[in-house]
Coordinates of C-alpha atoms in Angstrom, one line a residue:
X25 CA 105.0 124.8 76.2
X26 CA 102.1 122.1 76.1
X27 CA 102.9 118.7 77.7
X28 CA 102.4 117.2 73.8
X29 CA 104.8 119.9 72.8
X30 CA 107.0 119.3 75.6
X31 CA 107.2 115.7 73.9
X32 CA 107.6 116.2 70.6
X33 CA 110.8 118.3 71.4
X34 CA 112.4 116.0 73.3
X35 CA 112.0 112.9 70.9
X36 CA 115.6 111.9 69.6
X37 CA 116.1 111.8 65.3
X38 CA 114.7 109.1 63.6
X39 CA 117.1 106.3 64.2
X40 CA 119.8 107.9 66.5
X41 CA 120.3 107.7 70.4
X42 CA 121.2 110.9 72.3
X43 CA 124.4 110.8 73.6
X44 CA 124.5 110.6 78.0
X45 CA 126.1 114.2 77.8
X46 CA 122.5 114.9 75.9
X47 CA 120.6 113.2 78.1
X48 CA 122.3 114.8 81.2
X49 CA 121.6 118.0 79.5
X50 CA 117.7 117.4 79.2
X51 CA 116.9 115.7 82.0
X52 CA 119.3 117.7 84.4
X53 CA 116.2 119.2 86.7
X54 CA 114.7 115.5 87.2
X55 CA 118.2 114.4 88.1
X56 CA 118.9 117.2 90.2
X57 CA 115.1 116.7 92.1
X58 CA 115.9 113.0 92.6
X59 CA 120.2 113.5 94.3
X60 CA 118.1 116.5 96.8
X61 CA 115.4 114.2 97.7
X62 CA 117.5 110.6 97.4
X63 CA 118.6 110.7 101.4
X64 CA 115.0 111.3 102.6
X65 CA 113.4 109.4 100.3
X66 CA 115.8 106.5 101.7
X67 CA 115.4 107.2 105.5
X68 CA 111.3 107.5 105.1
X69 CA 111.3 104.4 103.1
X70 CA 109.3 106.0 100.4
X71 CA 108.9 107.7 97.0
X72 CA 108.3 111.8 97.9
X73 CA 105.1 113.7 96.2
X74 CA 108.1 116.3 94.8
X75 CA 109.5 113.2 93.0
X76 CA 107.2 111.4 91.4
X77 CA 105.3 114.9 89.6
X78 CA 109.2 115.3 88.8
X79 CA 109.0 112.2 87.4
X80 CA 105.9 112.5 85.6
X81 CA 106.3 115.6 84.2
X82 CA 109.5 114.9 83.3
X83 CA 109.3 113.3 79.4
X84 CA 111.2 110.5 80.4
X85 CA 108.6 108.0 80.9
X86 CA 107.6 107.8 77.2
X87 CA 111.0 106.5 76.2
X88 CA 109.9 103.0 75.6
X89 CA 106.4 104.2 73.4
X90 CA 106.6 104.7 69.9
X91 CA 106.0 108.2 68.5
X92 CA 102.4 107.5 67.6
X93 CA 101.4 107.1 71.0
X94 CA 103.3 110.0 72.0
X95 CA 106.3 108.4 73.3
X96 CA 110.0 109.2 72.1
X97 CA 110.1 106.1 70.4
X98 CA 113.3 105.0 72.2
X99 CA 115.2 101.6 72.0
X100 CA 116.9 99.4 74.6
X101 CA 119.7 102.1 74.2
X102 CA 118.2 104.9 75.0
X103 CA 116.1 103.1 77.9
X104 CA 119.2 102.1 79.2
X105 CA 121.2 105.2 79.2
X106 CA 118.0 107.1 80.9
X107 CA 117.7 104.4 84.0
X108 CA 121.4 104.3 84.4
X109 CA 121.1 108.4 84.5
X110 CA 118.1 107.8 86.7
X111 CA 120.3 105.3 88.9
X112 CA 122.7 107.6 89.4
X113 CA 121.1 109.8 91.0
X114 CA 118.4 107.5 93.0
X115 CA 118.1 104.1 92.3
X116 CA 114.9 103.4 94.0
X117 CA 113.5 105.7 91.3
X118 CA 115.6 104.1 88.4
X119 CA 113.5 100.4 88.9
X120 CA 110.4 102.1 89.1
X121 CA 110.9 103.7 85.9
X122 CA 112.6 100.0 84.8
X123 CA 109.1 98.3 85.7
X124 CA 107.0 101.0 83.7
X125 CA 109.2 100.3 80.5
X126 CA 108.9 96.7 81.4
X127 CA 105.3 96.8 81.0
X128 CA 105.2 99.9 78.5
X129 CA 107.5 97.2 75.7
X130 CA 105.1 94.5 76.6
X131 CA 102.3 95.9 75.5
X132 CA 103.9 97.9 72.3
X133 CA 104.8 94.4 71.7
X134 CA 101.8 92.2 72.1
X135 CA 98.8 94.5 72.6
X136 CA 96.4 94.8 70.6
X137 CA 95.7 98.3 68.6
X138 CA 92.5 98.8 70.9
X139 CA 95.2 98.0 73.9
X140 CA 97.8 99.9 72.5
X141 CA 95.7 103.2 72.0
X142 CA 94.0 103.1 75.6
X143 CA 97.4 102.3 77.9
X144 CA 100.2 103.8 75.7
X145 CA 99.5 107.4 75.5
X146 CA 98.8 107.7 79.1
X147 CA 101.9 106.0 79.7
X148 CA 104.0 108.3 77.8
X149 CA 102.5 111.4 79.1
X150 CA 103.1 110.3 82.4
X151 CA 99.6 110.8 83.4
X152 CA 99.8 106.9 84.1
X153 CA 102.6 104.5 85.5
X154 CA 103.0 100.7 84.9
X155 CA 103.9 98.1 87.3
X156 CA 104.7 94.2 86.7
X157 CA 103.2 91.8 89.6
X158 CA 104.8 88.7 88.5
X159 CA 106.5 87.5 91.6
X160 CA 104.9 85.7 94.4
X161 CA 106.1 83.9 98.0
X162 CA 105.9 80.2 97.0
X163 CA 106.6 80.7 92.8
X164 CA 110.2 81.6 93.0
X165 CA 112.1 83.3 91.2
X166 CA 111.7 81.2 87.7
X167 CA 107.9 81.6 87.9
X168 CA 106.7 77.8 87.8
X169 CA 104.2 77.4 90.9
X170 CA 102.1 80.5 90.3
X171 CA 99.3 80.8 93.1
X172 CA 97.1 83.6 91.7
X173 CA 94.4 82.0 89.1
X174 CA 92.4 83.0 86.8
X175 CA 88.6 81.5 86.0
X176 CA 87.1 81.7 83.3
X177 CA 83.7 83.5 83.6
X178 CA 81.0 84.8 80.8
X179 CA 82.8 87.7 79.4
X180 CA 86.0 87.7 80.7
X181 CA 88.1 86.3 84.0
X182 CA 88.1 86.2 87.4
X183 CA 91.9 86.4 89.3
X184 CA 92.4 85.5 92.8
X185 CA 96.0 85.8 94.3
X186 CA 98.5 87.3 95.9
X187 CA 102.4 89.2 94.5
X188 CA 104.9 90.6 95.8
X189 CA 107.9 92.2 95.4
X190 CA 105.7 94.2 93.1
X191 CA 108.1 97.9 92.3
X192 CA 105.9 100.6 92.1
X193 CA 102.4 99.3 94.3
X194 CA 100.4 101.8 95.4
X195 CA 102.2 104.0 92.5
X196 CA 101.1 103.0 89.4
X197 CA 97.9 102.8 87.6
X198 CA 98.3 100.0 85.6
X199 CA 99.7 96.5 86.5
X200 CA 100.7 93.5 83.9
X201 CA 99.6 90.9 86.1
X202 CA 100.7 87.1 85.8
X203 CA 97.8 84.5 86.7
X204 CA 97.9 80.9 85.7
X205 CA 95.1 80.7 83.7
X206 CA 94.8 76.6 83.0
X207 CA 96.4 73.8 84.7
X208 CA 99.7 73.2 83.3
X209 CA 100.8 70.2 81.1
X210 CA 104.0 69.8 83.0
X211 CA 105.9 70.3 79.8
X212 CA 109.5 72.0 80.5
X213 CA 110.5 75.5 81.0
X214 CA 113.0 77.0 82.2
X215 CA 111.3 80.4 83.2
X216 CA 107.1 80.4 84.0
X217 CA 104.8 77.3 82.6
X218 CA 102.2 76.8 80.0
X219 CA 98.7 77.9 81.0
X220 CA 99.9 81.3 82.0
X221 CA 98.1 84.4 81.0
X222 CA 99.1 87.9 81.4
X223 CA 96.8 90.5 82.3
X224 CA 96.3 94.4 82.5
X225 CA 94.6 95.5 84.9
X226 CA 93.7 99.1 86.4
X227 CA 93.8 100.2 89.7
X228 CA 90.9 101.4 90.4
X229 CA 89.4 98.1 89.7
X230 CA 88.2 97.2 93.1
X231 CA 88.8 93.8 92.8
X232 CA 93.3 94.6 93.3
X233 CA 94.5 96.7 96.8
X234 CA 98.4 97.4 96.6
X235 CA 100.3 97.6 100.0
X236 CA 103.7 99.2 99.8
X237 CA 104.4 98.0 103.8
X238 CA 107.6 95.8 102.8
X239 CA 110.3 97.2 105.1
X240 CA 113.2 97.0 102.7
X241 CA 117.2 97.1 103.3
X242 CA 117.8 98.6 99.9
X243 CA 115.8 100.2 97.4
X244 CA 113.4 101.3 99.7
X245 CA 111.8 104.2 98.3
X246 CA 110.7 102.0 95.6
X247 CA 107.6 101.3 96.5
X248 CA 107.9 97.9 96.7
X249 CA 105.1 95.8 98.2
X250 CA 102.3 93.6 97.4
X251 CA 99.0 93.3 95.4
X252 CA 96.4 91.3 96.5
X253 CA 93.4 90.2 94.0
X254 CA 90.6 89.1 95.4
X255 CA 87.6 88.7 92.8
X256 CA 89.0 90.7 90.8
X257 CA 87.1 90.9 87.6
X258 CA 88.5 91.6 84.2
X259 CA 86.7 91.3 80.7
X260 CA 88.5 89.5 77.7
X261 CA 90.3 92.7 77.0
X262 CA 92.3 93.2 79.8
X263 CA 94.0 89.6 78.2
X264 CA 97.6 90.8 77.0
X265 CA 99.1 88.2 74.2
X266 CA 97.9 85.0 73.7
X267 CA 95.4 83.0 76.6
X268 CA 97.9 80.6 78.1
X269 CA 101.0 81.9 75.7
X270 CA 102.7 83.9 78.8
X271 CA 106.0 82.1 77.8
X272 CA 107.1 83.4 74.8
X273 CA 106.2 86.9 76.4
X274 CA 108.4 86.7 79.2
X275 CA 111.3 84.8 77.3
X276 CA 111.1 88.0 74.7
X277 CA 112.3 90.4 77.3
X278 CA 115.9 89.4 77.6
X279 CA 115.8 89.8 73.8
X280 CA 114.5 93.1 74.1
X281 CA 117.9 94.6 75.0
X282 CA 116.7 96.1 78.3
X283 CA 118.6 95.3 81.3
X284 CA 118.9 95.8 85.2
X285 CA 122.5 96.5 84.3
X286 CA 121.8 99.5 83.4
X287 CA 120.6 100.2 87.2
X288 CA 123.8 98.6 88.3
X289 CA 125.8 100.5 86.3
X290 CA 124.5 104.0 87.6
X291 CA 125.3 102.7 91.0
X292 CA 128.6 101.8 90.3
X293 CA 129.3 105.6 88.3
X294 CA 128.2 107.7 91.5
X295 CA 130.3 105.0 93.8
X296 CA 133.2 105.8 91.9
X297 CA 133.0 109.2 91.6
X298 CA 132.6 109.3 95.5
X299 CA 135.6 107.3 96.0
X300 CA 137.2 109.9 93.3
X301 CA 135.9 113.3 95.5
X302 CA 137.1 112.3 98.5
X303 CA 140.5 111.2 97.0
X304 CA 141.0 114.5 95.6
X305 CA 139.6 116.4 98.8
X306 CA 142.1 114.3 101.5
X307 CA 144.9 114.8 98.9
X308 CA 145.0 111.0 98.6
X309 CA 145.4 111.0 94.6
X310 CA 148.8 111.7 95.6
X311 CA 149.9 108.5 96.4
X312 CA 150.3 105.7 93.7
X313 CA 148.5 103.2 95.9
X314 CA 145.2 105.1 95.8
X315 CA 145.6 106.1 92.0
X316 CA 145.7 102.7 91.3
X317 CA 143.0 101.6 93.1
X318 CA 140.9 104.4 91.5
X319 CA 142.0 103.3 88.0
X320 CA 140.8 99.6 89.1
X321 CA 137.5 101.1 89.8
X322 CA 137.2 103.1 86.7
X323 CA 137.8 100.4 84.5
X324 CA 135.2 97.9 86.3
X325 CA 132.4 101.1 85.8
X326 CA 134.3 100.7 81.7
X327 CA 133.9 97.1 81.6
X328 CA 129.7 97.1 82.9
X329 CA 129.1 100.3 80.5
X330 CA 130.2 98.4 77.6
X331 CA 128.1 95.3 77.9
X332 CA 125.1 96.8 78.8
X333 CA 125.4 99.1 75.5
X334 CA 126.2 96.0 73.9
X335 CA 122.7 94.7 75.4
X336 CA 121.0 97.7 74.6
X337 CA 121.8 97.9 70.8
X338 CA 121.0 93.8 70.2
X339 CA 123.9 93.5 67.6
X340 CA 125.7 90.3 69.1
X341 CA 125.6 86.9 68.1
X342 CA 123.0 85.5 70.7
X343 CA 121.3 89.7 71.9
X344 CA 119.6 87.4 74.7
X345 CA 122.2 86.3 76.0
X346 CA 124.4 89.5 76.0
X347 CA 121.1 90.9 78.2
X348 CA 121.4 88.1 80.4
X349 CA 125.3 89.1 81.2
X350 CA 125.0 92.6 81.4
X351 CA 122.4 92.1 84.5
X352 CA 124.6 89.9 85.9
X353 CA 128.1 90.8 85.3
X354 CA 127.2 94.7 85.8
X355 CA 125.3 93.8 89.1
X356 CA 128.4 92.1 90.6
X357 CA 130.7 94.8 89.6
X358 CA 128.5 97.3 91.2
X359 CA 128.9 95.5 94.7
X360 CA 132.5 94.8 93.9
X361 CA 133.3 99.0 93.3
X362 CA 131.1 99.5 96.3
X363 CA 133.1 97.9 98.4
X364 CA 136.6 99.0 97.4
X365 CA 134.8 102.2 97.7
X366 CA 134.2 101.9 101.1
X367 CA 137.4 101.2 102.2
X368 CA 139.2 103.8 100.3
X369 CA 136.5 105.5 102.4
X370 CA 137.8 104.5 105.2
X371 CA 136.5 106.0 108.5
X372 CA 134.5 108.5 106.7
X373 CA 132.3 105.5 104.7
X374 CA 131.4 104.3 108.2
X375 CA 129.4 106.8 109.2
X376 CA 125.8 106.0 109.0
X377 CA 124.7 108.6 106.7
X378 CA 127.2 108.3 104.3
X379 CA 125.7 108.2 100.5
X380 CA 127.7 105.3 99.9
X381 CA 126.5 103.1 102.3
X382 CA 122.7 103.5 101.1
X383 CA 124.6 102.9 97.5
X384 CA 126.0 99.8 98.8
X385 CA 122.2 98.4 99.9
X386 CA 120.8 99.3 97.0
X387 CA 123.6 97.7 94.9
X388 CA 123.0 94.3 96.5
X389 CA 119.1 94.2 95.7
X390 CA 119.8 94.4 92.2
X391 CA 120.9 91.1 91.8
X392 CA 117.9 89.6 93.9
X393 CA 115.7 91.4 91.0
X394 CA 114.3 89.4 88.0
X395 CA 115.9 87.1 86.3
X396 CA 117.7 86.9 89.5
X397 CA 121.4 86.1 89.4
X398 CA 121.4 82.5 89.9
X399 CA 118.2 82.3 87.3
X400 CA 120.6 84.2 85.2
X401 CA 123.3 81.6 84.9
X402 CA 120.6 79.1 84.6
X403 CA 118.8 80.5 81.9
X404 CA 122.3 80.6 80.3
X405 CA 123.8 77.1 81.3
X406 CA 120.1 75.0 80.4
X407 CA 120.6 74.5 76.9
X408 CA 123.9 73.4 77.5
X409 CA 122.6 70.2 79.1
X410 CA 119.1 69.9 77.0

């Protein structure tokens, strides 16, 4: 069957969401690729050739691209469900594939067609992934005290800076770069500033090198490292949204429905069916203690499923804020089962090579991810006290 083909046949019915047990179903040799290769990956500190063609190859990254491009023409709810799958099985690969539907929404959302026509196909197919280079040492985490610039030169721009923390450098092919643009008027915000401009640009322009040389705890076949822009030269096309309008860009992704969470939550699934196994194996499900325990566990994965569904399909009072408490409730519960985990472990969690102690990293770097936690409750609490 023809890649296109390939596509067309696994786009879900006009209007409904495959079920997980659907999704487990067609994506089962991508999963299967990325639980073999997941130790490795973890202990090299980086993304394996055999994964990402899986990955590419696989359909999945044209969930968030509408059907005219060639994507499935997915929602927040079937994004979700696919990076929790993805999660579950390696969660370094489940933020990569976060970041490209990060930056695949963005542009369905604010490109223009000419954008839209060049970037979106190639993101669906695979043949491209995105990557967001937002972050930076000195801007933290609310985005406010951006170092990269962007000049103004005949025909287009000129962007000088440094990110990092960038998922996916070295990886992708495209990056949604954030540059501040014009000085800003010092009017609040509570995430990024006025003058701020997004920005697509390529990798082979030569103007952007990506290092993936950040030694991480967790997450680190993720691919996370910097991008460094140094003269790097775009024309007025690369400009995504409005000159100086970055804000109401990046304050439309918590209403989009997407969320971390969903990484969280596909930690905290393979945690507890760990704890589960080796229940059942050491005959330890026979002693009411342990059952209950187990049931405690369950009911936490429960409680983080249901809110980021409820993020996913955006039928709450206040969607924005639902996506704002599925990253961080979901997050938090994730460490939480990881723990108990561990000790109903007990000697056999502490060995070194244990899946559930790589688990437990990666569970903790979630909630360091953007919004971050604390920029979570903030972003909550602020218009309490405007």
């Amino acid at each position: 069957m023809a890649a296109a083909d390939s596509l067309t046949a696994r786009r879900p019915e006009a209007g409904r969401v495959p079920s997980r047990a659907e999704l487990a179903e067609r994506y089962a040799p991508l999963y299967e690729t990325l639980r073999r290769c997941a130790a490795d990956a973890d202990t090299a500190g980086e993304l394996p050739g055999e994964v990402l063609a899986a990955l590419r190859s696989s359909g999945v990254l044209g969930a968030a691209v509408a059907p005219e491009y060639g994507g499935l023409g997915g929602d927040a709810r079937l994004t979700n469900r696919i990076v929790e799958q993805v999660a579950a099985a390696d969660p370094s690969v489940a933020i990569i594939l976060f970041q490209h539907y990060a930056v695949s929404a963005r542009i369905s959302e604010w490109g223009t067609p000419e954008q839209c026509a060049r970037h979106l196909p190639r993101l669906a197919r695979g043949e491209w992934l995105a990557a967001s280079a937002w972050s930076e040492s000195g801007a933290s985490a609310d985005k406010r005290n951006l170092a990269t610039k962007a000049a103004r030169v005949p025909g287009g721009w000129v962007l000088d800076g440094a990110k990092t923390f960038t998922t996916g450098a070295g990886l992708a092919q495209l990056y949604l770069v954030l540059a501040q643009s014009s000085e800003p008027s010092g009017a609040v915000s509570t995430y990024g500033s006025d003058g701020q401009t997004f920005y697509l640009v390529e990798a082979g322009n030569p103007g952007l090198v990506a290092h993936t040389g950040m030694d991480l705890v967790g997450m680190r076949a993720s691919a996370t490292g910097f991008v460094e822009l140094h003269a790097c030269r775009v024309d007025d096309t690369a400009v995504l949204g409005p000159e100086g309008g970055a804000v109401p860009i990046i304050a439309g992704v918590r209403e989009s429905g997407a969320t971390l969470g969903a990484v969280s939550l596909g930690i905290a699934e393979t945690a507890y069916r760990l704890a589960l196994a080796h229940a059942t194996r050491r005959g330890l499900d026979g002693q009411q203690a342990v059952r209950h325990r187990l049931v405690d566990l369950g009911a936490r994965v429960a409680a983080a499923r249901a809110l980021v569904d409820a993020a996913g399909r955006r039928d709450t009072a206040e969607p924005g804020i639902t996506t704002l408490y599925s990253k961080l409730i979901a997050s938090q519960l994730s460490e939480e089962i990881l723990q108990e985990a561990q000790r109903l472990l007990g000697s056999a969690g502490f060995l070194r090579d244990h899946p559930v102690n790589k688990l437990a990293r990666d569970a903790r770097a979630v909630g360091l991810m953007g919004p971050t936690n604390d920029l979570c409750r903030e972003l909550v609490s602020a218009p309490w006290t405007a």
